[in-house]
Amino acid sequence: MLSCRRPVLRAIALVSVLSFFSLPALAGPGRVAVSSAHEEATAAGLEILAAGGNAFDAAVAVSAALAVVEPASSGIGGGGFWLLHRAEDDFSVMVDGRETAPSAASRDMYLDEDGEVVRDLAINGPLAAGIPGAPAAWVHLAGNYGQLPLADVLAPAIRLAEDGFTVDAKYQTLLNFRAHVMLRWPETAEIFMPGGEVPDVGTRIRQPDLANTLRLLAEQGFDGFYRGPVAEKLVAGTNAAGGIWSLEDLAAYEVVEREVIRTGYRGYELLTASPPSSGGIAIAQILNLIEPYDLEALDRVGRVHLLAEAMRRAYRDRALYLGDPDFVDIPVAMLLSSDYAAGLRAGMRMDRATPSAALAADPSLLPESDNTTHFSLMDAEGNLVSGTLTINLPYGAAFVPPGTGVLLNNEMDDFSAAPGVPNEYGLIGFEANAIEPDKRMLSSMSPTIVKSEDRVAVLGTPGGARIITMVLLGILDFIEGNDPESWVSLPRFHHQYQPDEISLERGFLSDEEIAELEALGHEVTVRARTWGNMHGVMWDRANDRVEAAHDPRWDSGGAEVRELR
Ligand code: GLY
């Protein structure tokens, strides 16, 4: 018997002030478009669309396929946010499949006797793992929005787990970061590092236990993962290795439907992620702050300076106010109000950087990190899905409970383990994002849809703390008239309040431009590594064009547009 839970619908007071409007439903483009981080996942989405599935069926197929072929970035042991837009009734919602803290979790669980955060416990192994939300979200999406049976939409992922997929350079690069941790659990290492070695490009990775777990999910729905033999193995394996999960934690997991953050900017309507993501509020705040400025009239230094000043203020508020809306009261109306933006803007100057220390809260530092995954897709009717999925750091907790094939997330590190102490992304937080049993940890994932009567964009990216600013830059580029190829390739820069610095991708600004920013009072760091992996789809209704593009920074992505009716 296939179980599918009824949706839990939760709204918070979301009132955006720039403009709050709803556009008429759009007639379909007659073509489909899929862009994801792996060509096998893109192929899975296209296969389901060709079989008569809609965008929501395809979203499940892509998500589940990514879980198999891109284990570094997301998975059945993780979670995500799926932003849906249904064309026929102009309905939009965010499906929240974020992980939850186990019920035995406690506020100080990662602190040693001196009150210091033990980073190893927060990011490596079972104690770092939240209760997965992805499988429940797939069941929810297929049951409530899809038109094909769950077993059909999971079939490509089951096939990929059974038959295997080929190791590529990205798999290798990200595994190199985590191999030393994974080797602590030989059964886990054997799946992803056969013989205990990081595999060569071209090696085939088969995951028979994962195929069995996916098959049970396909046959039984929610209960196939969250109750019965899979749940029992997950709990036994996790706890034998130091975890704190219970069968009740799994059985009690609930997908939540969240009202999307809706805002307007220069004639476009933006639909973006709501809490427990911080992304939508931060993006809306930044757009609010920059609204009166003519961005296109600024030179590159002026533009980076202005956006960095707005970013720093939004990330300060992220640290202070944002957390799981089911546990904390988030002052959403205030954060998105034009009065609040005007107050913050009053302290912004074009001739000088504001030191972050002058805006109340505490300092920290930022390590590099890439993680998470994103896909964007559209069906022939114009239904849209923007999905950002994660197991947190590359290869998550680097631990698979034996016999399940389920690589666990290390999402607990997205909580604030101690007030003002940075997590792995250098992000700080306070009370609103403290650990509590069953609470969802704050996220930066920002799946987004931007539309006007003429043009529609679906976009998002992985990249930890930098997700928000990458999506913001992509939104601005789309609104300035550019295609997905341009949004996904844009050089990136970022400011997250603390550390008080603008970080730049190498080669974006000249030494002279960097010196100009420094003269304004900015600390500027040029990063050796690029960041992000953006996937975008655009429908230009006015010119009857559909485009899809994947980020050129990694060559494993797949983006395709097809004629399908
Ligand atoms: N784990 C990354 C995020 O949710 O923001």
XYZ file of N, CA, C and O in Angstrom, residues 121-195:
300
model
N 32.539 16.501 15.625
C 31.227 15.901 15.903
C 30.139 16.563 15.071
O 29.150 15.932 14.688
N 30.303 17.852 14.795
C 29.259 18.605 14.083
C 29.239 18.327 12.587
O 28.240 18.599 11.927
N 30.342 17.781 12.061
C 30.349 17.607 10.587
C 30.682 16.196 10.121
O 30.446 15.884 8.957
N 31.194 15.352 10.988
C 31.639 14.030 10.525
C 30.907 12.918 11.264
O 30.908 12.877 12.492
N 30.295 12.011 10.509
C 29.674 10.847 11.132
C 28.259 11.097 11.603
O 27.697 12.175 11.422
N 27.659 10.060 12.207
C 26.215 10.042 12.450
C 25.676 11.162 13.341
O 24.535 11.572 13.180
N 26.484 11.634 14.296
C 25.944 12.676 15.186
C 25.692 13.987 14.435
O 24.967 14.856 14.900
N 26.282 14.112 13.259
C 26.115 15.339 12.460
C 24.849 15.313 11.609
O 24.505 16.314 10.977
N 24.163 14.171 11.606
C 23.069 13.994 10.636
C 21.709 14.363 11.199
O 21.328 13.919 12.288
N 20.967 15.145 10.423
C 19.561 15.397 10.730
C 18.703 14.288 10.125
O 19.162 13.503 9.288
N 17.434 14.245 10.528
C 16.499 13.253 9.985
C 16.190 13.645 8.538
O 15.736 14.768 8.284
N 16.442 12.741 7.582
C 16.311 13.117 6.161
C 14.893 13.537 5.777
O 13.910 12.989 6.280
N 14.828 14.502 4.860
C 13.523 14.951 4.377
C 13.298 14.664 2.901
O 12.164 14.680 2.425
N 14.389 14.369 2.166
C 14.255 14.236 0.707
C 13.265 13.144 0.296
O 12.382 13.399 -0.545
N 13.366 11.922 0.856
C 12.436 10.887 0.366
C 10.978 11.247 0.631
O 10.110 10.981 -0.217
N 10.701 11.848 1.775
C 9.315 12.256 2.060
C 8.859 13.323 1.071
O 7.708 13.338 0.616
N 9.775 14.209 0.708
C 9.417 15.268 -0.244
C 9.123 14.687 -1.625
O 8.203 15.143 -2.310
N 9.895 13.677 -2.042
C 9.623 13.065 -3.354
C 8.233 12.440 -3.359
O 7.477 12.598 -4.331
N 7.909 11.726 -2.274
C 6.583 11.082 -2.181
C 5.494 12.165 -2.214
O 4.479 12.046 -2.911
N 5.752 13.224 -1.498
C 4.793 14.330 -1.415
C 4.582 14.985 -2.783
O 3.447 15.226 -3.210
N 5.686 15.268 -3.462
C 5.607 15.921 -4.778
C 4.856 15.050 -5.781
O 3.963 15.530 -6.493
N 5.237 13.767 -5.814
C 4.601 12.872 -6.795
C 3.120 12.701 -6.467
O 2.267 12.757 -7.360
N 2.805 12.516 -5.185
C 1.426 12.233 -4.793
C 0.500 13.431 -4.906
O -0.692 13.287 -5.204
N 1.037 14.627 -4.691
C 0.172 15.809 -4.649
C 0.204 16.654 -5.918
O -0.707 17.441 -6.154
N 1.253 16.530 -6.700
C 1.387 17.405 -7.875
C 1.670 16.654 -9.178
O 1.434 17.184 -10.258
N 2.192 15.423 -9.072
C 2.550 14.683 -10.284
C 1.344 14.006 -10.900
O 0.247 14.011 -10.340
N 1.581 13.411 -12.079
C 0.491 12.665 -12.695
C 0.883 11.234 -13.042
O 0.066 10.499 -13.570
N 2.111 10.828 -12.719
C 2.533 9.442 -12.940
C 2.704 8.758 -11.578
O 2.948 9.420 -10.574
N 2.644 7.418 -11.562
C 2.895 6.712 -10.302
C 4.326 6.959 -9.815
O 5.251 7.078 -10.636
N 4.498 6.979 -8.495
C 5.826 7.185 -7.908
C 6.834 6.166 -8.446
O 7.993 6.502 -8.730
N 6.373 4.918 -8.611
C 7.285 3.875 -9.082
C 7.846 4.224 -10.463
O 9.011 3.943 -10.760
N 7.019 4.860 -11.299
C 7.508 5.228 -12.640
C 8.559 6.329 -12.549
O 9.571 6.296 -13.243
N 8.302 7.340 -11.714
C 9.244 8.471 -11.696
C 10.551 8.120 -10.973
O 11.584 8.737 -11.232
N 10.504 7.096 -10.100
C 11.750 6.674 -9.440
C 12.522 5.641 -10.266
O 13.670 5.312 -9.943
N 11.903 5.138 -11.330
C 12.542 4.061 -12.104
C 13.926 4.449 -12.655
O 14.874 3.651 -12.561
N 14.109 5.645 -13.222
C 15.463 5.970 -13.715
C 16.511 5.953 -12.600
O 17.636 5.476 -12.817
N 16.167 6.437 -11.423
C 17.133 6.457 -10.309
C 17.460 5.033 -9.869
O 18.631 4.712 -9.579
N 16.444 4.177 -9.827
C 16.684 2.782 -9.419
C 17.626 2.116 -10.427
O 18.580 1.425 -10.060
N 17.373 2.389 -11.698
C 18.219 1.826 -12.753
C 19.674 2.320 -12.588
O 20.627 1.540 -12.690
N 19.833 3.597 -12.328
C 21.189 4.156 -12.185
C 21.906 3.576 -10.961
O 23.122 3.361 -10.987
N 21.145 3.332 -9.883
C 21.767 2.747 -8.687
C 22.171 1.301 -8.963
O 23.245 0.849 -8.541
N 21.311 0.599 -9.680
C 21.557 -0.819 -9.987
C 22.701 -0.977 -10.999
O 23.650 -1.727 -10.768
N 22.610 -0.277 -12.102
C 23.582 -0.453 -13.195
C 24.861 0.351 -12.984
O 25.882 0.083 -13.616
N 24.776 1.383 -12.176
C 25.954 2.182 -11.890
C 26.051 3.433 -12.748
O 25.310 3.612 -13.713
N 26.947 4.301 -12.339
C 27.244 5.524 -13.091
C 28.758 5.684 -13.097
O 29.481 5.020 -12.350
N 29.225 6.606 -13.924
C 30.665 6.728 -14.160
C 31.259 7.878 -13.355
O 30.730 8.993 -13.383
N 32.341 7.608 -12.679
C 33.033 8.653 -11.904
C 33.555 9.727 -12.857
O 34.149 9.422 -13.893
N 33.284 11.008 -12.489
C 33.811 12.125 -13.276
C 34.747 12.969 -12.399
O 34.955 12.659 -11.217
N 35.256 14.034 -12.979
C 36.264 14.839 -12.269
C 35.663 15.486 -11.017
O 36.341 15.622 -9.989
N 34.396 15.845 -11.079
C 33.782 16.503 -9.917
C 33.680 15.524 -8.749
O 33.968 15.882 -7.595
N 33.248 14.308 -9.050
C 33.157 13.259 -8.025
C 34.509 13.130 -7.318
O 34.594 13.115 -6.093
N 35.561 13.053 -8.139
C 36.920 12.895 -7.597
C 37.333 14.088 -6.749
O 37.831 13.943 -5.641
N 37.137 15.290 -7.321
C 37.600 16.507 -6.629
C 36.950 16.620 -5.256
O 37.623 16.888 -4.253
N 35.630 16.409 -5.210
C 34.932 16.593 -3.939
C 35.247 15.455 -2.967
O 35.308 15.670 -1.757
N 35.470 14.257 -3.513
C 35.811 13.136 -2.624
C 37.185 13.356 -1.985
O 37.404 12.971 -0.835
N 38.073 13.996 -2.739
C 39.396 14.255 -2.168
C 39.316 15.065 -0.873
O 40.145 14.923 0.008
N 38.274 15.930 -0.762
C 38.104 16.704 0.474
C 37.667 15.824 1.651
O 37.898 16.151 2.800
N 36.934 14.743 1.336
C 36.256 14.026 2.419
C 36.731 12.588 2.591
O 36.251 11.883 3.480
N 37.658 12.147 1.721
C 38.066 10.732 1.736
C 38.606 10.323 3.105
O 38.280 9.253 3.618
N 39.377 11.200 3.737
C 39.987 10.827 5.021
C 38.918 10.575 6.090
O 39.104 9.772 6.990
N 37.792 11.260 5.969
C 36.711 11.036 6.938
C 35.971 9.747 6.583
O 35.700 8.910 7.448
N 35.689 9.587 5.300
C 34.927 8.403 4.880
C 35.653 7.110 5.248
O 35.030 6.110 5.588
N 36.978 7.141 5.228
C 37.745 5.925 5.516
C 37.579 5.456 6.962
O 37.918 4.324 7.298
N 36.987 6.302 7.810
C 36.719 5.852 9.186
C 35.665 4.749 9.214
O 35.546 4.022 10.183
N 34.827 4.696 8.167
C 33.750 3.705 8.126
C 33.949 2.857 6.870
O 33.452 3.205 5.784
N 34.681 1.723 7.011
C 35.083 0.945 5.822
C 33.902 0.537 4.941
O 34.028 0.544 3.713
N 32.745 0.214 5.543
C 31.599 -0.188 4.685
C 31.124 0.973 3.829
O 30.699 0.780 2.696
N 31.184 2.178 4.362
C 30.809 3.362 3.581
C 31.846 3.595 2.485
O 31.518 3.806 1.316
N 33.119 3.546 2.873
C 34.194 3.804 1.910
C 34.125 2.822 0.741
O 34.352 3.197 -0.408
N 33.763 1.575 1.037
C 33.752 0.553 -0.030
C 32.759 0.935 -1.143
O 32.963 0.605 -2.306
N 31.696 1.652 -0.789
C 30.715 2.037 -1.817
C 31.309 3.093 -2.747
O 31.208 2.998 -3.970
N 31.919 4.125 -2.166
C 32.346 5.298 -2.953
C 33.838 5.286 -3.274
O 34.289 6.022 -4.143
N 34.596 4.463 -2.538
C 36.053 4.376 -2.734
C 36.433 2.902 -2.767
O 37.090 2.414 -1.830
N 36.039 2.179 -3.811
C 36.312 0.740 -3.817
C 37.800 0.462 -3.573
O 38.656 1.139 -4.148
N 38.061 -0.485 -2.666
C 39.452 -0.799 -2.324
C 40.101 0.273 -1.470
O 41.315 0.268 -1.287
